[in-house]
Tab-separated table of C-alpha atoms in Angstrom:
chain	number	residue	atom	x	y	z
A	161	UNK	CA	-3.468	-2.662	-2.358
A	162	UNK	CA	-3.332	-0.074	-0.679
A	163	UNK	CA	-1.682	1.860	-3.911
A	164	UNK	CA	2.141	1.501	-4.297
A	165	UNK	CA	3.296	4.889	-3.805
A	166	UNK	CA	6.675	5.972	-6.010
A	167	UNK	CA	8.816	8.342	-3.592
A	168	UNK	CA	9.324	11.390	-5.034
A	169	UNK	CA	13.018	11.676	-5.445
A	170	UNK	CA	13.826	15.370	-4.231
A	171	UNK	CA	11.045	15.735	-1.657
A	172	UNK	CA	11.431	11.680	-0.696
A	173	UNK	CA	8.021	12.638	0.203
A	174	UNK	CA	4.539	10.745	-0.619
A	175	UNK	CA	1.259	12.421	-0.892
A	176	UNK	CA	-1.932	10.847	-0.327
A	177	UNK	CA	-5.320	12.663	-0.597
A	178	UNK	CA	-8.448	11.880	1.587
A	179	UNK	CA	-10.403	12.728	-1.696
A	180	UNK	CA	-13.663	13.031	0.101
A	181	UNK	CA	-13.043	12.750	3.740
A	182	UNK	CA	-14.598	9.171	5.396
A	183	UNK	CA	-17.861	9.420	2.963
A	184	UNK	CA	-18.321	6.645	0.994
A	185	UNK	CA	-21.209	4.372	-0.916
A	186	UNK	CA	-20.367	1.443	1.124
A	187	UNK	CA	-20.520	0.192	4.791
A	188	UNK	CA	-17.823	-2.018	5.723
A	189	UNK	CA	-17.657	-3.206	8.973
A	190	UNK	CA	-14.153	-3.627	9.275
A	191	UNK	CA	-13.724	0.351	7.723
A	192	UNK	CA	-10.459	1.749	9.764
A	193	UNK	CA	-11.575	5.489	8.636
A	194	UNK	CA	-15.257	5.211	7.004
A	195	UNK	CA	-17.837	5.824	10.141
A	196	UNK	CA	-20.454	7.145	7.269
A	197	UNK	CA	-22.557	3.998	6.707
A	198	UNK	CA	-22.927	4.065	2.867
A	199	UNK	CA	-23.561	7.484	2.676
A	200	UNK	CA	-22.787	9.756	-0.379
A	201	UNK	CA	-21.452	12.734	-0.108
A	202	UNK	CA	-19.595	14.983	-3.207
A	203	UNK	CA	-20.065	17.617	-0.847
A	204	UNK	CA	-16.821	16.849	1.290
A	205	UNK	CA	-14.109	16.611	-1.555
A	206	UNK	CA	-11.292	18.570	-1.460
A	207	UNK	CA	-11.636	22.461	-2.663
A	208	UNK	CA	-10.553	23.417	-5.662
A	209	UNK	CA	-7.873	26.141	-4.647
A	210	UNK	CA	-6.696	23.635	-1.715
A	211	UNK	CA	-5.589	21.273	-4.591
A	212	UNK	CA	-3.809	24.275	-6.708
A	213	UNK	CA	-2.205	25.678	-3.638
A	214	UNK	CA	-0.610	22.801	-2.488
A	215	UNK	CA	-0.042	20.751	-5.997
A	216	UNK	CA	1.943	24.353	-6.964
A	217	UNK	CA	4.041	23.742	-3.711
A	218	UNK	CA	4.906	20.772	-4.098
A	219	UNK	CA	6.103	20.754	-8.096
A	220	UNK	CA	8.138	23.175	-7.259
A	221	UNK	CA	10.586	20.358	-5.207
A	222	UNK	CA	10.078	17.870	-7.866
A	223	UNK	CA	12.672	15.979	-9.732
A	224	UNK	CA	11.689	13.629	-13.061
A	225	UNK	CA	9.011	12.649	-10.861
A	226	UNK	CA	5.532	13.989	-9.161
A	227	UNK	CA	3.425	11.175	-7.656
A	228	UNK	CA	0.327	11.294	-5.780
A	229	UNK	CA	-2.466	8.993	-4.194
A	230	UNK	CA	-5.864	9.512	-4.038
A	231	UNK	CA	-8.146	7.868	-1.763
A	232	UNK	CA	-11.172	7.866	0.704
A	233	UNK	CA	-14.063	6.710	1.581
A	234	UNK	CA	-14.432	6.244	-2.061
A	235	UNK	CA	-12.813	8.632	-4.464
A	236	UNK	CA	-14.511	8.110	-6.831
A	237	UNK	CA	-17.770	9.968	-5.238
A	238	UNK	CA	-15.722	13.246	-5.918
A	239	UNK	CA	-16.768	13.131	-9.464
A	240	UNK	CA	-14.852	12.573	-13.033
A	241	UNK	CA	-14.771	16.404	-13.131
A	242	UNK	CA	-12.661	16.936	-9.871
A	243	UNK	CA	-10.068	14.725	-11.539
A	244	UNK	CA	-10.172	16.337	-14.982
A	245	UNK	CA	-9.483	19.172	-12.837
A	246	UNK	CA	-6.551	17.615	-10.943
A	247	UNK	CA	-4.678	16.621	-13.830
A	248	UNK	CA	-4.676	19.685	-15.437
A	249	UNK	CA	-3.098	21.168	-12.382
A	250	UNK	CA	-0.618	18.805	-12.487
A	251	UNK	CA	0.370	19.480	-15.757
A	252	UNK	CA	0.477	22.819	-15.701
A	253	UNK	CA	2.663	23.153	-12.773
A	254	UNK	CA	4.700	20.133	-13.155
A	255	UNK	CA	7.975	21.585	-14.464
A	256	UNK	CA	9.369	19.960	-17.941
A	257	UNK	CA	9.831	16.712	-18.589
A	258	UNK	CA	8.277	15.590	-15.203
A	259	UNK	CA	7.091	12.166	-15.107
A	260	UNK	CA	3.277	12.616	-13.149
A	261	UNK	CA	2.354	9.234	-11.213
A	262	UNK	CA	-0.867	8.627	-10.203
A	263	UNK	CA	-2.676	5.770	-7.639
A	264	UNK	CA	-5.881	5.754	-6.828
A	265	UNK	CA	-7.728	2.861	-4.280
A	266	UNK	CA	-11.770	2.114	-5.221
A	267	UNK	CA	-13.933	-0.007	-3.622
A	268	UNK	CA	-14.621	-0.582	-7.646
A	269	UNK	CA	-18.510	-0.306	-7.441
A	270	UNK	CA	-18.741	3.144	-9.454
A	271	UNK	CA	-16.349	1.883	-12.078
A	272	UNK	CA	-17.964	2.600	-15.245
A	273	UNK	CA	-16.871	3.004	-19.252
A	274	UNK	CA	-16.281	6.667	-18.444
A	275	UNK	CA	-14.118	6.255	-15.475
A	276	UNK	CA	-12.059	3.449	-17.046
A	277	UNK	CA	-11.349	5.615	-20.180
A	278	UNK	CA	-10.236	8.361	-18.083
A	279	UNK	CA	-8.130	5.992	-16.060
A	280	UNK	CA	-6.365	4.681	-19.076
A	281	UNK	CA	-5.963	8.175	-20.804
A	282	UNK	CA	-4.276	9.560	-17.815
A	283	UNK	CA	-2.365	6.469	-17.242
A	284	UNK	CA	-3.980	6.203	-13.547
A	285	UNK	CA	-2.883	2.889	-11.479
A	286	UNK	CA	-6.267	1.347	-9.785
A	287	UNK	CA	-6.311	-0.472	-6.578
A	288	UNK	CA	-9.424	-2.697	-5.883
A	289	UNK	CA	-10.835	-3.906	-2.846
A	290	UNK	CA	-11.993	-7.614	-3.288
A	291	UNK	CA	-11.891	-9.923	-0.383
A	292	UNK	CA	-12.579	-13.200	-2.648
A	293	UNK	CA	-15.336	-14.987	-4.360
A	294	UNK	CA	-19.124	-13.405	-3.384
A	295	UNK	CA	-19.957	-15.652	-0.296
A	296	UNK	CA	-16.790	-14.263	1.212
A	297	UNK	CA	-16.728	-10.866	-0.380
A	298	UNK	CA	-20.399	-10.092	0.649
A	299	UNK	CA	-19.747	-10.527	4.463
A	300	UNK	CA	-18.275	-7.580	5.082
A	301	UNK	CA	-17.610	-5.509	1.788
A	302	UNK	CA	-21.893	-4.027	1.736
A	303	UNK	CA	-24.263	-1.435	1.146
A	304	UNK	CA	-25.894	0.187	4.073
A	305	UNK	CA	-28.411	-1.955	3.039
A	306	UNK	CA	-26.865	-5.138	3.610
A	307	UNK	CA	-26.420	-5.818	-0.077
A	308	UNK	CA	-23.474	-7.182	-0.985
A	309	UNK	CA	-21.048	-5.522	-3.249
A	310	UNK	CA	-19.471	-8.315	-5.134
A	311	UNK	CA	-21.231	-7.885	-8.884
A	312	UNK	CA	-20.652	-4.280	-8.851
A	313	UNK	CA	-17.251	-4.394	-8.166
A	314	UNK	CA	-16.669	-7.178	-10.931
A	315	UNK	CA	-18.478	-5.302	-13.640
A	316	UNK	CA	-15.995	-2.514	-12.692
A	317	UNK	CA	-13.073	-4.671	-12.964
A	318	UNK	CA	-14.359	-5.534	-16.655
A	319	UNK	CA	-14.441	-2.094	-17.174
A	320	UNK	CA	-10.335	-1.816	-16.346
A	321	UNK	CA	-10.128	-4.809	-18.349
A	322	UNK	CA	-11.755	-3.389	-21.637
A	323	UNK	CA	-9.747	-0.544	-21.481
A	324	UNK	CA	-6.662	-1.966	-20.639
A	325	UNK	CA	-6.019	0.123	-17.578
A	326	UNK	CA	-3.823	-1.553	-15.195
A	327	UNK	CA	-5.064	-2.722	-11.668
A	328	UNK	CA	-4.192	-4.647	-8.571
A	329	UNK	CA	-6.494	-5.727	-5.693
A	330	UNK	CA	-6.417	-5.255	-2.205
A	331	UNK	CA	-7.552	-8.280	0.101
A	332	UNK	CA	-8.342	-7.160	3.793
A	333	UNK	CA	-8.292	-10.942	5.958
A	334	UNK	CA	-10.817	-10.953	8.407
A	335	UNK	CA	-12.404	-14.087	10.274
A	336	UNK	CA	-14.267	-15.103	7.182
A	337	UNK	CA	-11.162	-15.801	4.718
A	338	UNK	CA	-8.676	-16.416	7.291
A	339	UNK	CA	-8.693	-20.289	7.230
A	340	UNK	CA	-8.982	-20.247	3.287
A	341	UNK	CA	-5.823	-19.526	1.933
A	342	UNK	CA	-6.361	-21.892	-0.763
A	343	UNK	CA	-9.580	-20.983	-1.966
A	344	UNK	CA	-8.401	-17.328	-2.174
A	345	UNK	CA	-5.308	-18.293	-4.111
A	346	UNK	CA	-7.597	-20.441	-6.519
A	347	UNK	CA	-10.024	-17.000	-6.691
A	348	UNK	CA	-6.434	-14.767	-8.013
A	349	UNK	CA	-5.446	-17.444	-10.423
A	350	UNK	CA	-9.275	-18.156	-12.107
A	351	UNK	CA	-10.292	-14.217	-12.417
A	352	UNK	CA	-6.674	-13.732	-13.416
A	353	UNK	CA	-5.409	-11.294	-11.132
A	354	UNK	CA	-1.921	-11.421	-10.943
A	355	UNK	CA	-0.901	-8.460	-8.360
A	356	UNK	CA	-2.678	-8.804	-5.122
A	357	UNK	CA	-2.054	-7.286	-1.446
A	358	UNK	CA	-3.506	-8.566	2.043
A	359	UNK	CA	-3.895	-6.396	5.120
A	360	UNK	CA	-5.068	-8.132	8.250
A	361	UNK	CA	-8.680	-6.257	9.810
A	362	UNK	CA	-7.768	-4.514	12.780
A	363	UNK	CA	-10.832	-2.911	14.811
A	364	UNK	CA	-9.949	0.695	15.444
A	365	UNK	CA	-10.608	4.137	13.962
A	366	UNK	CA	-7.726	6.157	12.563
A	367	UNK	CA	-9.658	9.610	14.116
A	368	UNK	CA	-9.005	7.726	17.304
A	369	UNK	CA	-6.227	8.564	19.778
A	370	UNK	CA	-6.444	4.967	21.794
A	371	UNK	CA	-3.873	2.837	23.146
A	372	UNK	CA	-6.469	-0.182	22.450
A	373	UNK	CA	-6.794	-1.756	19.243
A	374	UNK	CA	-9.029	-4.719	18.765
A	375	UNK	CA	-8.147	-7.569	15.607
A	376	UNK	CA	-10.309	-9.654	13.953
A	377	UNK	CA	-8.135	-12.475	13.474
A	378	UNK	CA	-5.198	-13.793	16.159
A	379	UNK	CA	-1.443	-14.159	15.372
A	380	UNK	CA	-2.153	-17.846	14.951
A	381	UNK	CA	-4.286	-18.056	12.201
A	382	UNK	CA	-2.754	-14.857	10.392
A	383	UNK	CA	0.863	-16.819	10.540
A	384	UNK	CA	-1.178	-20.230	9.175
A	385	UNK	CA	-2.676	-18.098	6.569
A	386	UNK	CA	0.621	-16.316	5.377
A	387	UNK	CA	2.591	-20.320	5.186
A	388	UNK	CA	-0.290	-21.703	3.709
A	389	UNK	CA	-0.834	-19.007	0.966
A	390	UNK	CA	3.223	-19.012	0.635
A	391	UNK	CA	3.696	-22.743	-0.383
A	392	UNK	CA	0.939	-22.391	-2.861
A	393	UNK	CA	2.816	-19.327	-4.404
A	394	UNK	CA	5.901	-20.381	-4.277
A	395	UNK	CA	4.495	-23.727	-6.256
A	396	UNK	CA	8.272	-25.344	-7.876
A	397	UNK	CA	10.026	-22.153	-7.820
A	398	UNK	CA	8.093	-20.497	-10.449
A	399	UNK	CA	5.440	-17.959	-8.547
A	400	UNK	CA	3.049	-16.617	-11.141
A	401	UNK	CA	0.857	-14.104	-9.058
A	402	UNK	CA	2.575	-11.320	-7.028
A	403	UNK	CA	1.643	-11.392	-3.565
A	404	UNK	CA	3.047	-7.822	-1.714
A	405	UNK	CA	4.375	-9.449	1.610
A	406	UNK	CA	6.050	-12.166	-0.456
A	407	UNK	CA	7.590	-10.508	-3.155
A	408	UNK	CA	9.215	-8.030	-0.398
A	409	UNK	CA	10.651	-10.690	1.711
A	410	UNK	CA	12.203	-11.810	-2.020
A	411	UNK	CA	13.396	-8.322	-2.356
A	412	UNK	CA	15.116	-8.555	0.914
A	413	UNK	CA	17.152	-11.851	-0.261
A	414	UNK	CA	17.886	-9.947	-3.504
A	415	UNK	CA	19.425	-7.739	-1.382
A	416	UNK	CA	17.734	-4.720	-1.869
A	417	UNK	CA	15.399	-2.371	0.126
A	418	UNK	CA	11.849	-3.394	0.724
A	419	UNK	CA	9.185	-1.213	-0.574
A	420	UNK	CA	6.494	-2.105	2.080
A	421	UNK	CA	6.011	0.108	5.261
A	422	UNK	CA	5.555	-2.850	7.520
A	423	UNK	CA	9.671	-3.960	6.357
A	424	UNK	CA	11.232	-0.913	6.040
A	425	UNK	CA	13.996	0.351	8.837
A	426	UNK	CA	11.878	3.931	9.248
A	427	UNK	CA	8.318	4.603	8.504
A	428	UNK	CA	8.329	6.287	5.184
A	429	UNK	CA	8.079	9.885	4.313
A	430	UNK	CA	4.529	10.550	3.617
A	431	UNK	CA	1.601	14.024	4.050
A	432	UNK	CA	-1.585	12.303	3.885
A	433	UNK	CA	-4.166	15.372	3.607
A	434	UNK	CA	-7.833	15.579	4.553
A	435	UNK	CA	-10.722	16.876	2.262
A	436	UNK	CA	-10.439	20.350	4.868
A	437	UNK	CA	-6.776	20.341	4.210
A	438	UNK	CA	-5.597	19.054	7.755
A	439	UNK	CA	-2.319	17.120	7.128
A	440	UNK	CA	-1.298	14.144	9.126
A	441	UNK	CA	1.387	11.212	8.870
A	442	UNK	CA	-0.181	8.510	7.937
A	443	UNK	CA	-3.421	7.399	7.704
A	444	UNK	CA	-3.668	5.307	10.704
A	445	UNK	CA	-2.431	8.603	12.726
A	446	UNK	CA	-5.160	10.972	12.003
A	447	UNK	CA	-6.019	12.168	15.436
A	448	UNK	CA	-5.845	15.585	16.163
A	449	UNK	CA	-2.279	15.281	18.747
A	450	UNK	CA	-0.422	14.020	15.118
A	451	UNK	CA	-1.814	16.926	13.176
A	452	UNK	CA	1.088	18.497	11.045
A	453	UNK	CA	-1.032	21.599	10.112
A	454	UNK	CA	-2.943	22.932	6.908
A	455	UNK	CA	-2.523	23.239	3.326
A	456	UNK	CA	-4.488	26.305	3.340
A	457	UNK	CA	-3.011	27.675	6.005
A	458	UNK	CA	0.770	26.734	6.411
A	459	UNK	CA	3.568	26.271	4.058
A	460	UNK	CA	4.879	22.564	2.796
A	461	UNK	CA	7.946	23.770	4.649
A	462	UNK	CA	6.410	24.224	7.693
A	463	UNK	CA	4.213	21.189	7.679
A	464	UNK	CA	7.547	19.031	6.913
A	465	UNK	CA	9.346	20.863	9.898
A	466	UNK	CA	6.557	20.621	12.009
A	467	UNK	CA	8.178	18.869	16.103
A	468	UNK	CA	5.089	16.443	15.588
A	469	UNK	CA	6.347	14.943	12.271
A	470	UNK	CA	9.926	13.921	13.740
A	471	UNK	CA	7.766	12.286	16.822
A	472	UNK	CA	5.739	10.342	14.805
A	473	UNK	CA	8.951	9.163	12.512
A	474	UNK	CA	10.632	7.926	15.853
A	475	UNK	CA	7.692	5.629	17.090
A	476	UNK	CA	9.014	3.105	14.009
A	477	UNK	CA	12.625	2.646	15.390
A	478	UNK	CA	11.130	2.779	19.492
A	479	UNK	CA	11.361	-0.924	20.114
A	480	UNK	CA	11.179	-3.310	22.563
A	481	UNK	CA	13.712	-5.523	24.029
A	482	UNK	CA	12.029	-8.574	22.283
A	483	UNK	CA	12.403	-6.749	18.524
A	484	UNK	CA	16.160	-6.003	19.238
A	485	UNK	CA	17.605	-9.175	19.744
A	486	UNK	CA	14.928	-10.355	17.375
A	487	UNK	CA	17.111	-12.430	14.520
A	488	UNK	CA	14.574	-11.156	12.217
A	489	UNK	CA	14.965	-8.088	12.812
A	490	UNK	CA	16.446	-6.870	9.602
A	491	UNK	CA	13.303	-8.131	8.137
A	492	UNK	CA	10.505	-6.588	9.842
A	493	UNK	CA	12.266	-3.391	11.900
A	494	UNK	CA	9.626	-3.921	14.402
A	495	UNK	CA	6.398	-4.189	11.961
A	496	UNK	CA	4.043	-1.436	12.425
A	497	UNK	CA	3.864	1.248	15.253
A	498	UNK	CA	0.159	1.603	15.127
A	499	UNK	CA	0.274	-2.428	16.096
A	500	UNK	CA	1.818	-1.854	19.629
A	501	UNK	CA	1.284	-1.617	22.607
A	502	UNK	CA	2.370	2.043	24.393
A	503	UNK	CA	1.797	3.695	27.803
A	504	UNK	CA	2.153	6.770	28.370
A	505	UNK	CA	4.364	7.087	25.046
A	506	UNK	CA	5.951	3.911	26.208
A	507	UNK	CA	6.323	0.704	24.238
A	508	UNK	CA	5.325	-2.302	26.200
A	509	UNK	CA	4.863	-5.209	23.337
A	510	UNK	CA	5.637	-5.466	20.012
A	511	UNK	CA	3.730	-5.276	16.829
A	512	UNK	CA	0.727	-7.658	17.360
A	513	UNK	CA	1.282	-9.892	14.326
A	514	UNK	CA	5.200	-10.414	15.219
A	515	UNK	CA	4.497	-14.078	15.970
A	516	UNK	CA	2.392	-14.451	12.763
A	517	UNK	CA	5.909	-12.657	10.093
A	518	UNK	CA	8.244	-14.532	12.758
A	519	UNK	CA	6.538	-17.766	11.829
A	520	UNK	CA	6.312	-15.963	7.805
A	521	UNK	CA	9.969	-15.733	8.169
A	522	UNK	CA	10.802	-19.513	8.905
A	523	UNK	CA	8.764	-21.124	7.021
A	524	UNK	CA	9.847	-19.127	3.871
A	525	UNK	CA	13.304	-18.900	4.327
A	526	UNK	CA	14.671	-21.637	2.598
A	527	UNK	CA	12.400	-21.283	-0.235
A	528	UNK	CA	13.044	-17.876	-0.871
A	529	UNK	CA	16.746	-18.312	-0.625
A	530	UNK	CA	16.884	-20.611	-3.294
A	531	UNK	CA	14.363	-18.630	-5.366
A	532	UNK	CA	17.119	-15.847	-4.901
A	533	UNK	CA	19.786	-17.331	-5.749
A	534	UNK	CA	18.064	-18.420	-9.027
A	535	UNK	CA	17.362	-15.143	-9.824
A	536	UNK	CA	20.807	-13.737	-9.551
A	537	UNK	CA	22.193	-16.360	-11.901
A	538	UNK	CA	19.530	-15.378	-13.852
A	539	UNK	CA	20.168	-11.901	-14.076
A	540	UNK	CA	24.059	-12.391	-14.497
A	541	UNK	CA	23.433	-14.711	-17.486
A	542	UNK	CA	21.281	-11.572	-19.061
A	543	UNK	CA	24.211	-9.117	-18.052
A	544	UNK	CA	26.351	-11.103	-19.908
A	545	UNK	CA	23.881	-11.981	-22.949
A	546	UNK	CA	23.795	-8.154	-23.608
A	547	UNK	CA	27.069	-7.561	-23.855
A	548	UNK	CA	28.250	-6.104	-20.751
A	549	UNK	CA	31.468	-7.433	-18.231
A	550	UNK	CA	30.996	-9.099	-15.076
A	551	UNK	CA	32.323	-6.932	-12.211
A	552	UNK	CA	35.411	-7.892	-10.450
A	553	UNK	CA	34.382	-9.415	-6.608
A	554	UNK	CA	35.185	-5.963	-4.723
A	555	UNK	CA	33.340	-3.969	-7.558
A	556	UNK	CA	30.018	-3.040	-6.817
A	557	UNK	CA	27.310	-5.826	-8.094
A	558	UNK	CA	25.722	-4.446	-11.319
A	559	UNK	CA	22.278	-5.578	-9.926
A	560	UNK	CA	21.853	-2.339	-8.361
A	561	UNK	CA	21.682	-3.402	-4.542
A	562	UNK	CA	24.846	-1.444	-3.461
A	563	UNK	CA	26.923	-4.448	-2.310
A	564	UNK	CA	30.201	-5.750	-3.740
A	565	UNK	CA	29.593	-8.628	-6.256
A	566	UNK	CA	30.815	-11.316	-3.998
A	567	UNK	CA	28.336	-10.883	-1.693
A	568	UNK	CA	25.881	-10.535	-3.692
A	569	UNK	CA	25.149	-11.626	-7.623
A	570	UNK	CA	28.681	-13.402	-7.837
A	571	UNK	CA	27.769	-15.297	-4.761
């Protein structure tokens, strides 16, 4: 995964931390932000009175809930101390009764007894970066020896698992897993990972400013890979792993908001912060021409006010001719920015895997559907089991999703 991040519900604002800057003890080809080639470096992690200056800040907009994530390079290189540190300050300027989330994406090689006892104590969510089984894994995910990674990673995930600390794992498809939807489905179900995300490897830098980005798959063989993988998770209507892209598309026939950038109407909310302090969008617009200012030197306020920010939240809703009339639209809202194609500020063609969700979206359709509507008679039966009433049809649905019960559970 890329960590789920909880929006904060005052701020509606998500904070991610580039806990060391690009360094990291790995050398992945495919890296979007990592240009360091394995190399360590504690040196680089955030300062000590950035963190306090800017955790104060932002507790002081909090309501019931504070969440940050925390990634790199590899986080983990900023030491167990640096996050000893970090929780404290949470704590003691979180005001009362404030729930304190925390995320945090590892390449999982540095996982060790200590770090998984600190992850459970603090109730940390882990996201791990496994791209299969090792003759897969090892093709990219290396040393800057040309190692591969895949044992060290695993002996970290028993770690997680002897403590108890919860996980997911992040997938990134490249050329070399692709075609092999089945034998990565197989992979989830025999280690027993049961929450799993995919992001397709895209050949770009997020320092970088250019038009140009360069994939490592095509449309084609994403869209093959995302039916293929579908129909073996679906299975007879009874999916056992969560897979991100899938379970959102089943959010969006349950009628309720999507929690994945890629489907949401807007791009979300979010300050993703540098080891320096620079703060930025998101973290594939990290170029100096979206920089949103300091934490050292500028207020929250002024970062969140800052003309670049409201520019960068407009590129999501900029489309094309070919996403408006799109009839999956509603699905999709034109995919990600970063995956277009602009001139001169100016979209010419949409996302670059539109054809590969487009072909998602009709091959899953029916399926999903049905899966829906299972659910909701599911969920009514429950409603009813503990005692509550059924709403009448122009009440709102108790399920939450903000339409009248007709239309949606009553259906």
């Amino acid at each position: 995964m890329s960590c789920d991040l909880t929006v904060n519900e005052r701020h509606g604002l998500n904070v991610m931390w580039k806990t060391v800057s690009n360094y990291c003890n790995l050398a992945c080809d495919y890296c979007y932000f990592n240009g360091c080639n394995g190399m360590k470096a504690e040196e680089v992690k955030i300062q000590t009175h950035l963190l306090q200056k800017f955790i104060k800040q932002y507790m002081k907009g909090v309501n019931k809930v504070a969440s940050f994530a925390w990634q790199g390079g590899e986080p983990l290189l900023a030491g167990l101390d640096f996050f000893y540190d970090v929780v404290e300050m949470q704590v003691a300027f979180a005001p009362p009764h404030t729930s304190i989330n925390n995320v945090i994406q590892t390449n999982g090689t540095l996982i060790n007894e200590q770090w998984a006892r600190f992850f459970k104590q603090y109730n940390f969510l882990v996201g791990v970066s496994i791209d299969g089984p090792p003759e897969i894994h090892d093709r990219h995910r290396t040393y800057s020896s040309g190692a591969g990674s895949y044992e060290a990673v695993m002996r970290g995930i028993d770690w997680l698992r002897k403590y108890e600390v919860d996980f997911n794992i992040l997938t990134v498809i490249h050329e070399e897993n692709v075609q092999l939807a089945d034998q990565l489905m197989q992979f989830y179900e025999q280690e027993h990972f049961t929450y799993v995300q995919w992001i397709p490897a895209m050949n770009f830098k997020a320092q970088d400013n250019s038009n140009t980005v360069d994939y490592f798959i095509s449309p084609a063989s994403y869209g093959n890979f995302l039916c293929d993988a579908f129909d073996i998770w679906i299975k007879e209507g009874q999916p056992k792993t969560s897979i991100r892209v899938f379970d959102n598309l089943l959010t969006h026939h349950m009628n309720h908001p999507p929690e994945l950038c890629i489907h949401q109407e807007s791009c979300p909310k979010t300050l993703v912060i540098e080891s320096n302090g620079d703060v930025y969008p998101c973290d594939f617009y990290m170029h100096e021409s979206f920089k949103l200012g300091n934490v050292d030197e500028d207020s929250l306020s002024a970062i969140l006010t800052h003309p670049k920010y409201a520019e960068f939240l407009d590129l999501k809703s900029t489309l094309p001719e070919t996403c408006r009339s799109c009839e999956y639209l509603s699905l999709c809202h034109g995919g990600c920015p970063r995956n277009r194609r602009w001139i001169s500020g100016k979209i010419t063609n949409p996302d670059y895997f539109c054809t590969s969700y487009r072909q998602l979206y009709a091959h899953s359709q029916e399926k999903l559907s049905s899966l829906a509507q299972k659910i909701r008679q599911e969920w009514k039966h429950d409603w009813v089991e503990s005692g509550h009433s059924l709403p009448a049809r122009n009440e709102s649905c108790f399920c939450g999703s903000g339409l009248k019960f007709k239309k949606c559970c009553g259906r």
